[in-house]
């Protein structure tokens, strides 16, 4: 079963990498770019768990390893289950 | 208008970071993890463009800056437009 995890910086946390990407895009002529937020994206392949159980386990994975919940938010999407936020 | 860009390594390209995450998760007791692919996630705020035009512009941004199309695939999602792949 495939799951996706999205990790983004909480609002208010400085995102210098996002700012550099935004500036670079505008310098390349994409003046419509107002802001960019850089995050992490993980595709996780799981076996032997049901979608709803997988959501709970992925939530634990984010808390323990995948996200730094002091400064980051995460979002989990599992094939066949409802989307969940932190 | 908000758009999301997902950049992942093409299949066949070595992903040592993903492998380390998978191994770490299993070591933490998440034995259901078979594989992890690490990618980039960007949330881009745009102004003054219609959704369909935004999709084309984002495609150009990926080609020119956001993705290395030799080794990476990208996917773009724009609020109010259909999803697009590279």
Short mmCIF file of C-alpha atoms in Angstrom, two decimals:
data_model
loop_
_atom_site.label_atom_id
_atom_site.label_comp_id
_atom_site.label_asym_id
_atom_site.label_seq_id
_atom_site.Cartn_x
_atom_site.Cartn_y
_atom_site.Cartn_z
CA UNK A 1 0.00 0.00 0.00
CA UNK A 2 1.28 3.42 -0.90
CA UNK A 3 1.20 6.37 1.48
CA UNK A 4 2.37 9.95 1.07
CA UNK A 5 3.76 12.21 3.79
CA UNK A 6 4.09 15.98 3.36
CA UNK A 7 6.19 17.91 5.85
CA UNK A 8 6.13 21.71 5.84
CA UNK A 9 7.50 24.40 8.11
CA UNK A 10 4.99 25.94 10.48
CA UNK A 11 3.96 29.47 9.59
CA UNK A 12 6.22 31.93 11.34
CA UNK A 13 9.28 29.69 11.00
CA UNK A 14 11.92 31.23 8.73
CA UNK A 15 12.15 29.50 5.33
CA UNK A 16 15.29 30.90 3.65
CA UNK A 17 15.34 28.10 1.05
CA UNK A 18 11.79 28.96 -0.03
CA UNK A 19 12.70 32.64 -0.26
CA UNK A 20 15.69 31.86 -2.50
CA UNK A 21 13.55 29.70 -4.80
CA UNK A 22 10.94 32.48 -5.05
CA UNK A 23 13.60 35.08 -5.85
CA UNK A 24 15.24 32.81 -8.44
CA UNK A 25 11.91 32.13 -10.15
CA UNK A 26 11.15 35.86 -10.37
CA UNK A 27 14.65 36.49 -11.74
CA UNK A 28 13.91 33.91 -14.46
CA UNK A 29 10.84 35.91 -15.50
CA UNK A 30 8.13 34.24 -13.43
CA UNK A 31 6.92 37.49 -11.90
CA UNK A 32 3.60 35.92 -10.85
CA UNK A 33 5.41 34.07 -8.03
CA UNK A 34 4.52 35.70 -4.75
CA UNK A 35 5.91 33.19 -2.28
CA UNK A 36 7.39 29.69 -2.09
CA UNK A 37 7.42 27.30 0.84
CA UNK A 38 9.84 24.42 0.64
CA UNK A 39 8.96 21.13 2.28
CA UNK A 40 9.65 17.42 2.26
CA UNK A 41 7.70 14.75 0.48
CA UNK A 42 7.97 11.04 1.18
CA UNK A 43 6.34 8.13 -0.58
CA UNK A 44 6.16 5.18 1.80
CA UNK A 45 5.40 1.65 0.71
CA UNK A 46 3.72 -0.40 3.43
CA UNK A 47 2.74 -4.03 3.63
CA UNK A 48 0.42 -6.02 5.85
CA UNK A 49 -1.60 -3.15 7.31
CA UNK A 50 -5.15 -1.92 6.64
CA UNK A 51 -5.55 1.73 5.49
CA UNK A 52 -6.99 3.03 8.77
CA UNK A 53 -4.32 1.28 10.85
CA UNK A 54 -1.69 2.58 8.41
CA UNK A 55 -2.85 6.16 9.07
CA UNK A 56 -2.26 5.74 12.79
CA UNK A 57 1.14 4.16 12.25
CA UNK A 58 2.19 6.91 9.84
CA UNK A 59 1.11 9.48 12.38
CA UNK A 60 3.45 7.82 14.89
CA UNK A 61 6.26 7.71 12.30
CA UNK A 62 5.88 11.46 11.75
CA UNK A 63 5.90 12.18 15.48
CA UNK A 64 8.95 9.99 16.08
CA UNK A 65 11.13 10.49 13.04
CA UNK A 66 9.78 12.09 9.88
CA UNK A 67 8.84 15.54 11.19
CA UNK A 68 10.21 17.86 13.81
CA UNK A 69 6.89 18.84 15.32
CA UNK A 70 8.36 21.84 17.11
CA UNK A 71 8.81 23.67 13.80
CA UNK A 72 7.08 21.46 11.22
CA UNK A 73 3.55 20.40 10.32
CA UNK A 74 2.85 17.16 8.54
CA UNK A 75 0.06 15.73 6.45
CA UNK A 76 -0.46 12.07 5.66
CA UNK A 77 -2.36 10.55 2.75
CA UNK A 78 -2.99 6.81 2.56
CA UNK A 79 -4.52 5.05 -0.44
CA UNK A 80 -8.07 4.20 0.60
CA UNK A 81 -8.19 6.25 3.83
CA UNK A 82 -9.18 9.80 4.73
CA UNK A 83 -6.52 12.47 4.81
CA UNK A 84 -5.05 13.46 8.17
CA UNK A 85 -3.25 16.51 9.46
CA UNK A 86 -1.06 17.18 12.43
CA UNK B 1 -3.65 31.06 -6.00
CA UNK B 2 -1.93 28.14 -4.36
CA UNK B 3 -0.05 25.48 -6.33
CA UNK B 4 1.85 22.40 -5.19
CA UNK B 5 4.89 20.88 -6.85
CA UNK B 6 6.11 17.36 -6.04
CA UNK B 7 9.57 16.33 -7.20
CA UNK B 8 10.66 12.70 -6.95
CA UNK B 9 13.63 10.71 -8.19
CA UNK B 10 13.01 8.66 -11.32
CA UNK B 11 12.79 4.94 -10.71
CA UNK B 12 16.22 3.41 -11.10
CA UNK B 13 17.98 6.42 -9.62
CA UNK B 14 19.68 5.60 -6.31
CA UNK B 15 17.87 7.07 -3.30
CA UNK B 16 20.20 6.56 -0.32
CA UNK B 17 18.26 9.04 1.83
CA UNK B 18 15.04 7.08 1.29
CA UNK B 19 16.82 3.85 2.19
CA UNK B 20 18.14 5.34 5.44
CA UNK B 21 14.65 6.58 6.39
CA UNK B 22 13.17 3.12 5.67
CA UNK B 23 15.86 1.39 7.75
CA UNK B 24 15.43 3.87 10.62
CA UNK B 25 11.65 3.37 10.64
CA UNK B 26 12.03 -0.41 10.77
CA UNK B 27 14.59 -0.04 13.58
CA UNK B 28 11.97 1.99 15.50
CA UNK B 29 9.53 -0.92 15.22
CA UNK B 30 7.65 0.01 12.05
CA UNK B 31 8.27 -3.35 10.39
CA UNK B 32 5.46 -2.76 7.88
CA UNK B 33 7.66 -0.26 6.02
CA UNK B 34 8.83 -1.84 2.80
CA UNK B 35 10.35 1.13 1.03
CA UNK B 36 10.63 4.92 1.26
CA UNK B 37 11.23 7.41 -1.51
CA UNK B 38 12.33 10.86 -0.49
CA UNK B 39 11.31 13.83 -2.57
CA UNK B 40 10.77 17.57 -2.51
CA UNK B 41 7.53 19.39 -1.96
CA UNK B 42 6.94 23.05 -2.74
CA UNK B 43 3.92 25.20 -2.10
CA UNK B 44 3.91 28.12 -4.52
CA UNK B 45 1.73 31.17 -4.13
CA UNK B 46 0.90 32.82 -7.46
CA UNK B 47 -0.94 35.99 -8.33
CA UNK B 48 -2.54 37.36 -11.46
CA UNK B 49 -2.74 34.11 -13.47
CA UNK B 50 -5.66 31.83 -14.33
CA UNK B 51 -5.41 28.18 -13.22
CA UNK B 52 -4.80 26.72 -16.71
CA UNK B 53 -2.15 29.32 -17.52
CA UNK B 54 -0.61 28.71 -14.08
CA UNK B 55 -0.22 25.00 -14.91
CA UNK B 56 1.80 25.84 -18.03
CA UNK B 57 3.94 28.35 -16.15
CA UNK B 58 4.61 25.87 -13.34
CA UNK B 59 5.59 23.28 -15.90
CA UNK B 60 8.17 25.74 -17.24
CA UNK B 61 9.38 26.51 -13.69
CA UNK B 62 9.95 22.79 -13.08
CA UNK B 63 11.81 22.38 -16.37
CA UNK B 64 14.00 25.42 -15.75
CA UNK B 65 14.66 25.38 -12.01
CA UNK B 66 12.62 23.24 -9.66
CA UNK B 67 13.43 19.77 -10.99
CA UNK B 68 16.45 18.15 -12.56
CA UNK B 69 14.60 16.33 -15.33
CA UNK B 70 17.54 14.04 -16.05
CA UNK B 71 17.01 12.22 -12.76
CA UNK B 72 13.75 13.60 -11.38
CA UNK B 73 10.05 13.48 -12.18
CA UNK B 74 7.71 16.23 -11.14
CA UNK B 75 4.00 16.60 -10.61
CA UNK B 76 2.10 19.87 -10.37
CA UNK B 77 -1.24 20.53 -8.71
CA UNK B 78 -2.99 23.87 -9.11
CA UNK B 79 -6.14 24.88 -7.23
CA UNK B 80 -8.94 24.68 -9.77
CA UNK B 81 -7.00 22.93 -12.57
CA UNK B 82 -6.38 19.32 -13.53
CA UNK B 83 -3.30 17.58 -12.23
CA UNK B 84 -0.27 17.34 -14.53
CA UNK B 85 2.74 15.05 -14.67
CA UNK B 86 6.10 15.26 -16.35
#
